[in-house]
CSV table of C-alpha atoms and ligand atoms in Angstrom, one decimal:
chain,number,residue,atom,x,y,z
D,5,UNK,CA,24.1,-1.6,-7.3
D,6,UNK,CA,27.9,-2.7,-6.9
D,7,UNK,CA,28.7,0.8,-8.1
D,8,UNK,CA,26.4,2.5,-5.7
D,9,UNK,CA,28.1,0.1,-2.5
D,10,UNK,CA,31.4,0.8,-3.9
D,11,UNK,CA,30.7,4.3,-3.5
D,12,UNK,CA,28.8,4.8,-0.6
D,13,UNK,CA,29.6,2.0,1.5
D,14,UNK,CA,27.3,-0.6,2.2
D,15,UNK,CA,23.8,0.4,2.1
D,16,UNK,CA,20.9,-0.2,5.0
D,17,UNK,CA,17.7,-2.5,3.7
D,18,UNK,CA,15.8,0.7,3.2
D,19,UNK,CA,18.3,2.2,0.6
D,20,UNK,CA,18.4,-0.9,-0.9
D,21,UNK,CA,14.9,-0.8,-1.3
D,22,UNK,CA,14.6,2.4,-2.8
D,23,UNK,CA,17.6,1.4,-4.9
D,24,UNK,CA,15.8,-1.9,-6.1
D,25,UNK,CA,12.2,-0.3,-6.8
D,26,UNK,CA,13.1,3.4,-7.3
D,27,UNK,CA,16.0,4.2,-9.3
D,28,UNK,CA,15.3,6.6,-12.2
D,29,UNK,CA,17.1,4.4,-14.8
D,30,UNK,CA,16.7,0.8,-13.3
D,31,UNK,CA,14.2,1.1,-10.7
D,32,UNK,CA,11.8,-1.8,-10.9
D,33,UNK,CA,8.5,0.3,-11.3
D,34,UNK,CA,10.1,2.5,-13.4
D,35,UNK,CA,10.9,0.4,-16.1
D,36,UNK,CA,7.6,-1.6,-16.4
D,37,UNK,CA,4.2,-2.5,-15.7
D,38,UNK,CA,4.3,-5.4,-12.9
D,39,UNK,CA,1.1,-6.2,-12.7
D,40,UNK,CA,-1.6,-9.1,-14.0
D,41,UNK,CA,-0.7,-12.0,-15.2
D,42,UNK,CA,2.3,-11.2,-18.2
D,43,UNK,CA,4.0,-9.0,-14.8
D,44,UNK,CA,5.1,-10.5,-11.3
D,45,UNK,CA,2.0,-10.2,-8.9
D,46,UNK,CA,-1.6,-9.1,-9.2
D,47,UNK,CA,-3.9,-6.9,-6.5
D,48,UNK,CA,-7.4,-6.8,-5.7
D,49,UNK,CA,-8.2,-4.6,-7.8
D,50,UNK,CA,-7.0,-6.5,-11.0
D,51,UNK,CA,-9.0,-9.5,-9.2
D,52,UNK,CA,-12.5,-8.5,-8.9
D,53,UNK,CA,-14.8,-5.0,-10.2
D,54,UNK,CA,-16.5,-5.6,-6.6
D,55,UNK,CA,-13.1,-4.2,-4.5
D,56,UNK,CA,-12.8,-0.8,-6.6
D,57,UNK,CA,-16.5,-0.8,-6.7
D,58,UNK,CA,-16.9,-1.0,-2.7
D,59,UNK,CA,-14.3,1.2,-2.0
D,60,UNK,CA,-16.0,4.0,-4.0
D,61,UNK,CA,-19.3,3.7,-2.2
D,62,UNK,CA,-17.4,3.9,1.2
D,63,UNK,CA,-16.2,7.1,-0.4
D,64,UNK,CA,-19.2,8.6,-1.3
D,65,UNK,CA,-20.8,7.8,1.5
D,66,UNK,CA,-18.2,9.4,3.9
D,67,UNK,CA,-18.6,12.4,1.5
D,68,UNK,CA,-22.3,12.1,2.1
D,69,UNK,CA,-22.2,11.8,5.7
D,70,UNK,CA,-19.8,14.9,6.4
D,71,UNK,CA,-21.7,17.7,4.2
D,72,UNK,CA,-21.4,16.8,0.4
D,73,UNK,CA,-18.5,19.5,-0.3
D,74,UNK,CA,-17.0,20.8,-3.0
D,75,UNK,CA,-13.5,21.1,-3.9
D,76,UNK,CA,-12.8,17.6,-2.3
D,77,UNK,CA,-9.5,16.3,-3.6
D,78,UNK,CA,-10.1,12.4,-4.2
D,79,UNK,CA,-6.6,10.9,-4.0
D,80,UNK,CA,-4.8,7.5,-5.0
D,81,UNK,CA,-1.5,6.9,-3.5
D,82,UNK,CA,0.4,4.2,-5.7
D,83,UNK,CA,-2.4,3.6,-8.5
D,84,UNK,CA,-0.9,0.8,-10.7
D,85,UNK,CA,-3.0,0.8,-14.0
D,86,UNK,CA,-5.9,2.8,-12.5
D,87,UNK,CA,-8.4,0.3,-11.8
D,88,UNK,CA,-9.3,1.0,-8.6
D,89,UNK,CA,-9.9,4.2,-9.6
D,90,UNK,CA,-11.8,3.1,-12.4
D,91,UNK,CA,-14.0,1.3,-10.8
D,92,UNK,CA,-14.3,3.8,-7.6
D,93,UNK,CA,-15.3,6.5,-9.7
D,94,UNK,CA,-18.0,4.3,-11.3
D,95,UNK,CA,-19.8,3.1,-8.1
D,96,UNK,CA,-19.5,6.5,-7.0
D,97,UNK,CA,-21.3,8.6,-9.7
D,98,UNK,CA,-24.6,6.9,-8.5
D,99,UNK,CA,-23.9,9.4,-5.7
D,100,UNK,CA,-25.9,12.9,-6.7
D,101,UNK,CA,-23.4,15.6,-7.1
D,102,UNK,CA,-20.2,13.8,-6.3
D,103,UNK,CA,-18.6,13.7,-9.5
D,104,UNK,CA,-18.9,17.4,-9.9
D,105,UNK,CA,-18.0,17.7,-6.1
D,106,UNK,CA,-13.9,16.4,-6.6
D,107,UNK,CA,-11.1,16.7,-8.4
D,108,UNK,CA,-8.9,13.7,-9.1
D,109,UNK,CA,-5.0,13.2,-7.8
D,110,UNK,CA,-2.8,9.9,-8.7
D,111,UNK,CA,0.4,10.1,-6.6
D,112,UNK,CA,2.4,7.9,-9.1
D,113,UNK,CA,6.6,8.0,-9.9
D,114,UNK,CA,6.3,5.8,-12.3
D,115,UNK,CA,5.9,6.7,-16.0
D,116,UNK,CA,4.8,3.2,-17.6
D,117,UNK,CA,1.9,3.1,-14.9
D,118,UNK,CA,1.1,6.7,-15.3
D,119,UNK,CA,0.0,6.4,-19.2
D,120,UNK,CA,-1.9,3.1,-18.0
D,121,UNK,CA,-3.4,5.3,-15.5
D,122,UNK,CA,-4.5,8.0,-17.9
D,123,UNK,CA,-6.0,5.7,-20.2
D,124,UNK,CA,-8.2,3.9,-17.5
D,125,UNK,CA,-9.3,7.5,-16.7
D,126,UNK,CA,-10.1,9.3,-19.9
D,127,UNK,CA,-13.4,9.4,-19.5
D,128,UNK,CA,-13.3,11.8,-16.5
D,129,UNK,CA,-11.6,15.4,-16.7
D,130,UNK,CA,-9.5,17.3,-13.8
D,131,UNK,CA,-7.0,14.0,-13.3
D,132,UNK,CA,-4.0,15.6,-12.4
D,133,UNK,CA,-0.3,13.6,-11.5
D,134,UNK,CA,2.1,14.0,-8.8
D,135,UNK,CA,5.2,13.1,-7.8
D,136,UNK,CA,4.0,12.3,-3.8
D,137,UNK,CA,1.3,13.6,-1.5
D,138,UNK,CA,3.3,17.1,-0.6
D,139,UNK,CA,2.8,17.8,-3.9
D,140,UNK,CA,-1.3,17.4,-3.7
D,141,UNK,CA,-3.1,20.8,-3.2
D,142,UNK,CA,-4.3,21.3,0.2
D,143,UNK,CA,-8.0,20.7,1.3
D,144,UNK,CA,-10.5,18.4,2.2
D,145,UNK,CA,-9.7,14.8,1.0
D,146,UNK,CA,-10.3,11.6,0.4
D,147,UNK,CA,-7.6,9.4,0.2
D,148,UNK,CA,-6.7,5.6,-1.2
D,149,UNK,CA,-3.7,3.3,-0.9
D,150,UNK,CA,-4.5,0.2,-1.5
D,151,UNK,CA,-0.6,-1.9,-1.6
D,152,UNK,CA,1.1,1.3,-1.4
D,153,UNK,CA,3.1,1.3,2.1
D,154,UNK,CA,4.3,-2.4,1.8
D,155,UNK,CA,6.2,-0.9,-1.2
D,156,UNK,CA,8.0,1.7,0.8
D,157,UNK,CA,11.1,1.4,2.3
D,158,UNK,CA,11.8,-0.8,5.2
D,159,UNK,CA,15.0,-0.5,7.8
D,160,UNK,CA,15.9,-4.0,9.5
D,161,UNK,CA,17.4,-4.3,12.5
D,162,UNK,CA,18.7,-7.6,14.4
D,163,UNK,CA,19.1,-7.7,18.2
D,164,UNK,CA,22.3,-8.1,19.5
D,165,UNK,CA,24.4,-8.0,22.7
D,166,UNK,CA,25.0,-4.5,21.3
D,167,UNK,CA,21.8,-3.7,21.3
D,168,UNK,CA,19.6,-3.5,18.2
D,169,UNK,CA,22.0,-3.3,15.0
D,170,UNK,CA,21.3,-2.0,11.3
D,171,UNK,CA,21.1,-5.3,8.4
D,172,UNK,CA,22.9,-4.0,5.6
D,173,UNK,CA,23.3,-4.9,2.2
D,174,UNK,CA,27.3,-5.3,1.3
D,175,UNK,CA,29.4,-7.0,-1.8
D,176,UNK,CA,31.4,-9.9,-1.4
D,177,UNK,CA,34.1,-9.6,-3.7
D,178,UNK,CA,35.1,-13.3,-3.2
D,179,UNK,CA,31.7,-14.0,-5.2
D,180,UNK,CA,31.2,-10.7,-6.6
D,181,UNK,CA,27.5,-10.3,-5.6
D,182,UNK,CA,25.6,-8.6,-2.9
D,183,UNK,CA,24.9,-10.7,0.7
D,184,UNK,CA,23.5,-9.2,4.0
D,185,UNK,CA,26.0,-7.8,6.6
D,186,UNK,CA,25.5,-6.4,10.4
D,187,UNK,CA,26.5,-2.5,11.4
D,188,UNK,CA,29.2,-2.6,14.4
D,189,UNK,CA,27.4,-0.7,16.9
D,190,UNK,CA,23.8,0.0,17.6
D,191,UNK,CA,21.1,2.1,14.7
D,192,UNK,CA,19.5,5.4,15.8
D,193,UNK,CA,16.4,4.1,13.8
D,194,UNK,CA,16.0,1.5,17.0
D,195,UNK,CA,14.3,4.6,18.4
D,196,UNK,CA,11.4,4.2,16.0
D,197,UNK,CA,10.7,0.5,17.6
D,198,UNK,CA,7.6,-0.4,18.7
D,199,UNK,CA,8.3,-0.7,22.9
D,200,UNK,CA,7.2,-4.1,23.4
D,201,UNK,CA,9.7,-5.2,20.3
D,202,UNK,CA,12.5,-3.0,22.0
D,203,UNK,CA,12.6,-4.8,24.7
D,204,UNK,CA,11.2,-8.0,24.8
D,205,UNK,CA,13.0,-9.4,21.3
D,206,UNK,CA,15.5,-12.7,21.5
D,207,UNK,CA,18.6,-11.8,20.4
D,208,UNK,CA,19.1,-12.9,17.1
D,209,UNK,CA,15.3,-11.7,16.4
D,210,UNK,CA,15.0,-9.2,13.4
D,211,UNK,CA,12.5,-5.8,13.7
D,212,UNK,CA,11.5,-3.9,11.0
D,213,UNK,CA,10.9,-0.3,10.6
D,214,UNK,CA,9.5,2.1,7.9
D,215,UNK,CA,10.1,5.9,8.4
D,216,UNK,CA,8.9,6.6,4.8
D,217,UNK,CA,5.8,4.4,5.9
D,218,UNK,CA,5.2,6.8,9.3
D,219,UNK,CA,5.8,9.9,7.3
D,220,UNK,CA,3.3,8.9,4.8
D,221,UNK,CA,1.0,8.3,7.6
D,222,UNK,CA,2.2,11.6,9.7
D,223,UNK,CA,0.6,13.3,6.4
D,224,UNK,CA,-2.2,12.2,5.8
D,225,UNK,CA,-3.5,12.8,9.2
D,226,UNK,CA,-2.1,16.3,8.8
D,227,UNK,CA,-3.9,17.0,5.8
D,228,UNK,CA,-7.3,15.0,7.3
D,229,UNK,CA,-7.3,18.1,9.2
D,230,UNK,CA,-9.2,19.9,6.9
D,231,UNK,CA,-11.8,17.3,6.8
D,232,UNK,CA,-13.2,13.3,5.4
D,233,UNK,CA,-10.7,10.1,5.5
D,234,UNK,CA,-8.2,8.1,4.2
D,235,UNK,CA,-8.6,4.2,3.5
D,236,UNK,CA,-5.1,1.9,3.3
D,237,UNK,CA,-5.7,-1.5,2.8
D,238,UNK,CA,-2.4,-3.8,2.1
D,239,UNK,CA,-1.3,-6.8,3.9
D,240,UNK,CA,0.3,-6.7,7.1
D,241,UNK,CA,-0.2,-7.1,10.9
D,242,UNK,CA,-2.7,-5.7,13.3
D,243,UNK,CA,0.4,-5.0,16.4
D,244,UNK,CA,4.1,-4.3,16.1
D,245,UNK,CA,6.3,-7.8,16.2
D,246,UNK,CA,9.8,-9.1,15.3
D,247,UNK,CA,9.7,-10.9,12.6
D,248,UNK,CA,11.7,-11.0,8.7
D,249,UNK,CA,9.4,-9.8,6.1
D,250,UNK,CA,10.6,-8.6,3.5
D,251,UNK,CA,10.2,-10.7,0.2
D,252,UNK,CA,11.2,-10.9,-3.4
D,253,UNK,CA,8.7,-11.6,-6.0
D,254,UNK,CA,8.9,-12.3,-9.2
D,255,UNK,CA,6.6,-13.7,-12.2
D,256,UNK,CA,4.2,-14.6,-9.4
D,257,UNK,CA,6.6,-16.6,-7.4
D,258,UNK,CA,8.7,-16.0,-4.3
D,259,UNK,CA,12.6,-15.3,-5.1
D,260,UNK,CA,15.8,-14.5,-2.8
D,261,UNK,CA,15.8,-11.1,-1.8
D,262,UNK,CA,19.5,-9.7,-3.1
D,263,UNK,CA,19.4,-11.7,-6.6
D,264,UNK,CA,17.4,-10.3,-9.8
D,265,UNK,CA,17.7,-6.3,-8.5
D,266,UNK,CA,15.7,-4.1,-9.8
D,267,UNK,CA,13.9,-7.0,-11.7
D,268,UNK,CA,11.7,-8.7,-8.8
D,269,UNK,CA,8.9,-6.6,-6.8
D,270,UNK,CA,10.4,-6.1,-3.2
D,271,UNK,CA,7.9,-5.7,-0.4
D,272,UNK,CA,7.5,-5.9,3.6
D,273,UNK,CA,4.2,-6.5,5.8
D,274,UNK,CA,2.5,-3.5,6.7
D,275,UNK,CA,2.9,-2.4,10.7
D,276,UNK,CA,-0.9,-1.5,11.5
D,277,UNK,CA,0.1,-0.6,14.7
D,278,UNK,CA,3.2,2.0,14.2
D,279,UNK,CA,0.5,3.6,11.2
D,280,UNK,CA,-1.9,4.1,13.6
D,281,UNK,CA,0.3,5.3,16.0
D,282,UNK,CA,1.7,7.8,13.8
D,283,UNK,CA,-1.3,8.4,12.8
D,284,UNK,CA,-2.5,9.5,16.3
D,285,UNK,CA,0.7,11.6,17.2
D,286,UNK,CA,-0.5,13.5,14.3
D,287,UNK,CA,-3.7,14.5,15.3
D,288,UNK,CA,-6.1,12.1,13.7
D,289,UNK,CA,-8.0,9.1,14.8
D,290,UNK,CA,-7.1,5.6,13.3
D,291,UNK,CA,-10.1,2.9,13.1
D,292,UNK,CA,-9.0,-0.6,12.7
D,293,UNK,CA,-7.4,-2.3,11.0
D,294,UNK,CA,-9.9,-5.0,10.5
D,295,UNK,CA,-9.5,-7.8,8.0
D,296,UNK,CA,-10.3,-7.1,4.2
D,297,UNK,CA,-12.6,-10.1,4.7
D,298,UNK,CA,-15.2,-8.4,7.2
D,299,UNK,CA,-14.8,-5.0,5.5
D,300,UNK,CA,-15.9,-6.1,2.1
D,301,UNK,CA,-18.5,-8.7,3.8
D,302,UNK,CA,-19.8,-6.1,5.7
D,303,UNK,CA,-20.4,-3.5,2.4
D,304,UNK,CA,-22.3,-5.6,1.0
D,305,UNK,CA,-19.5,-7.6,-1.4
D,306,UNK,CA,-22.1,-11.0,-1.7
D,307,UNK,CA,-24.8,-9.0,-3.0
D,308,UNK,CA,-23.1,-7.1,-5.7
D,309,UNK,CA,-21.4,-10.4,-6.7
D,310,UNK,CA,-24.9,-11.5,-7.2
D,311,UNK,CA,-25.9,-8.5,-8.8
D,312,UNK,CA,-23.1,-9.2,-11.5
D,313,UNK,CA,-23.7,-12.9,-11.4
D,314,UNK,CA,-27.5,-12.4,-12.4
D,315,UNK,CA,-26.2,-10.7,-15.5
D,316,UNK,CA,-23.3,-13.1,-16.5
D,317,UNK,CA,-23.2,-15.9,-18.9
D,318,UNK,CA,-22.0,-19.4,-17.1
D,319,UNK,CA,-18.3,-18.7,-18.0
D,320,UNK,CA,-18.1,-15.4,-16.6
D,321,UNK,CA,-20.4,-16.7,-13.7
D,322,UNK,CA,-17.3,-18.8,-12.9
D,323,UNK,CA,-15.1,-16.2,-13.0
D,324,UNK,CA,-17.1,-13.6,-10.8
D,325,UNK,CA,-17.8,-16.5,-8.1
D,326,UNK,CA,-14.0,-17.5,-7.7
D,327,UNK,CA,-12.3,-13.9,-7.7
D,328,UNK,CA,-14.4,-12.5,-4.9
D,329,UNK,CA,-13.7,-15.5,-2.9
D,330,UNK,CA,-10.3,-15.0,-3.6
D,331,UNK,CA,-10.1,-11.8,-1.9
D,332,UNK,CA,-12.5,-12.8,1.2
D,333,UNK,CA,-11.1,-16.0,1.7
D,334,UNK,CA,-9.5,-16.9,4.7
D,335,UNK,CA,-7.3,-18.6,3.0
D,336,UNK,CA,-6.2,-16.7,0.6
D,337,UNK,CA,-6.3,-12.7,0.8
D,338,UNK,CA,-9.1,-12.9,2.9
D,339,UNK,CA,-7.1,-11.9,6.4
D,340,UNK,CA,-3.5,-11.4,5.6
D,341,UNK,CA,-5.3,-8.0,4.0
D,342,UNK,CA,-6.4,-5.0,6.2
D,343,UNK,CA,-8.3,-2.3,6.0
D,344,UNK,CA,-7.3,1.0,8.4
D,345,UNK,CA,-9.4,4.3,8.0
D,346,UNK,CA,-8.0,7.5,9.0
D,347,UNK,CA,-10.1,10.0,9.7
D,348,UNK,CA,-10.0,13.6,11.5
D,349,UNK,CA,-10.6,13.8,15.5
D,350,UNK,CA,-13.7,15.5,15.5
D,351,UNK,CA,-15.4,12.9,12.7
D,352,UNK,CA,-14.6,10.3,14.7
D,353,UNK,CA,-16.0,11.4,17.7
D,354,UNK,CA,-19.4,11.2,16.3
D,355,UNK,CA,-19.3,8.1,14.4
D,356,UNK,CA,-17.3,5.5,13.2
D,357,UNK,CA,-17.0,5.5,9.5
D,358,UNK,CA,-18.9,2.3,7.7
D,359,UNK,CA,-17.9,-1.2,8.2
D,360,UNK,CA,-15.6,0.1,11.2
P,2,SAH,N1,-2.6,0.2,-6.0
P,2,SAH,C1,-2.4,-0.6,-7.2
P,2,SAH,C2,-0.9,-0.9,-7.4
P,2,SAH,C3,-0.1,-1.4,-6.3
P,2,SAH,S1,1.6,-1.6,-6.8
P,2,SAH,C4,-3.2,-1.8,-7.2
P,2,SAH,O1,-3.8,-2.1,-6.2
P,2,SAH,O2,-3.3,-2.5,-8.2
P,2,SAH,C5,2.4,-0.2,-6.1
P,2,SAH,C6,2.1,1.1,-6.8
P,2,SAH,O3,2.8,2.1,-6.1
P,2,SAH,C7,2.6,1.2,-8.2
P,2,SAH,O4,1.7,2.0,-8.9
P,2,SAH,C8,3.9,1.9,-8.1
P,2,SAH,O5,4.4,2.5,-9.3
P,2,SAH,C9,3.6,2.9,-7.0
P,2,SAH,N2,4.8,3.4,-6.2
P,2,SAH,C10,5.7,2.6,-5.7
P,2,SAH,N3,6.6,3.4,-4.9
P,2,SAH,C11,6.1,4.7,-5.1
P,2,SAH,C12,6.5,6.0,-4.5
P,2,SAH,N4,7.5,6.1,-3.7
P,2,SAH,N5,5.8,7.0,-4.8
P,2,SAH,C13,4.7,6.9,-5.6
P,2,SAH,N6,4.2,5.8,-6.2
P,2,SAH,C14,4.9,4.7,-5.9
């Protein structure tokens, strides 16, 4: 990283970011497997069966509902071990016809998570890789990304009496380490503000903005054009504010931002809002978000915990009871987690997709 400042100059948030999580050599998700409880966080998915298993019924179900067609590309941004696939593809093969209806994509850089993928998949053939979505054949898809965009890229800006100014990431030779500094005049990525932050905002307050997050969004509506929907679920915030979130963590615990690079998961709240938005601009309609709470509630999450619970011995029944609570819970991932579908104009205009 001092290398990389030394020869570039110092660097904005966002290629810090992709520094931190994304360099070939020292990238943190290139070098490991974060997840569950031996890595640095866990997801829903590596909570609780029921998440995966919901989520593939959704996706059956829109398949259902707009003609049962073949050649549908099922696609998982950002799979981690292949879980939610996993258990996606087994809800969804009590659907007549589906499995034989898709072929599978995993957009995934990372070559630790990809074998973990492949494994979690090998009972189900035409799984192919990719590097990103371009990369995905065209078509009619259905698409996943469940904490995928809080990973991306994020640029902060701070309001001044200059106007809104790039945070940037610069060494301190005195201490030889990284610390934050402030660009002299005002970022073209102010632009890309939400209107009510632009103008409203304290000075002093901090924005944040993801153009990898919009372009990721600008594409998938593009490709939605040829039919079905996209689901992102990740934590976040349902309208564009100021606010600093970017955070560090690391074996399940918060830490500062600019020590342990490359070593600590990096991550910023989803902007709903500026998704959707882009979204919109790109043709498609956006439904939600709503909270991951009422989205699993509402497909049924209590009765196939029950389902499982009628089935389990009393130390598993423990288990079951206290990791779906954990991801409906108010409390705990309950409503910091939403749930925004994506789907083509034309579907929307008949009907909103379930639990929307
Ligand atoms: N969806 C999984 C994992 C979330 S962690 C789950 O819910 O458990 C983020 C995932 O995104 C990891 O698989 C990571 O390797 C992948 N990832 C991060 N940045 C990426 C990028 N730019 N392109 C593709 N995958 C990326």
């Amino acid at each position: 990283m001092k290398r990389c400042i030394a020869l570039d100059g110092p660097l904005t948030v966002a290629d810090f970011m992709a520094a931190a999580l994304g360099h070939p050599q020292y990238g943190y998700y290139r070098t490991r497997d974060p997840l569950g409880m031996a890595g640095d966080f866990t997801t829903a998915p590596e909570i609780s069966q029921v998440f995966g298993e919901l989520i593939g019924l959704w996706m059956a179900e829109m398949w259902r509902l707009h003609g049962s067609s073949t050649g549908v590309r099922l696609v998982e941004l950002g799979p981690g071990r292949g879980t939610l696939m996993a258990d996606m593809l087994r809800a969804a093969s009590r659907m007549p016809g589906f499995l034989d209806a898709i072929t599978i994509h995993m957009v995934e850089t990372s070559p630790t998570l990809r074998r973990a993928q492949g494994q979690a998949l090998a009972a189900y053939a035409k799984v192919t890789w990719h590097d990103n979505l371009t990369e995905v054949p065209d078509g009619q898809m259905l698409l996943v990304a469940n904490e995928f965009l809080d990973a991306l890229p994020i640029h902060q800006l701070v309001r001044t009496e200059k106007g809104w100014c790039e945070k940037l990431v610069v060494w301190d030779e005195s201490t030889d380490r990284p610390v934050f500094g402030l660009s002299p005049g005002a970022s073209p990525v102010e632009n890309l503000l939400a209107d009510n932050v632009r103008r409203n905002s304290e000075i002093g307050a901090v924005a944040e903005v993801s153009p990898h997050s919009l372009a990721v969004a600008t594409e998938i509506a593009q490709r939605l054009q040829s039919g079905i929907a996209a689901l992102i679920v990740d934590y976040g915030y349902r309208d564009s504010a100021a606010g600093d979130t970017l955070q560090a963590v690391k074996n399940h615990d918060y830490a500062p931002v600019l020590d342990n690079i490359g070593e600590a998961d990096l991550t910023a709240h989803v902007d709903f809002a500026a998704v959707g938005r882009a979204a919109a601009e790109a043709g498609a309609t956006p439904h939600g978000p709503i909270t991951q709470r009422d989205f699993m509630l509402d497909l049924g999450a209590l009765h196939r915990r029950d389902a499982l619970l009628a089935r389990a011995t009393p130390a598993q029944a423990k288990v079951i009871k206290t990791s779906v609570q954990r991801l409906i819970d108010p409390k705990e991932m309950g409503t910091l987690f939403k749930v925004m579908a994506v789907t083509a104009n034309s579907e929307a205009a008949a009907n909103p997709p379930p639990g929307f």
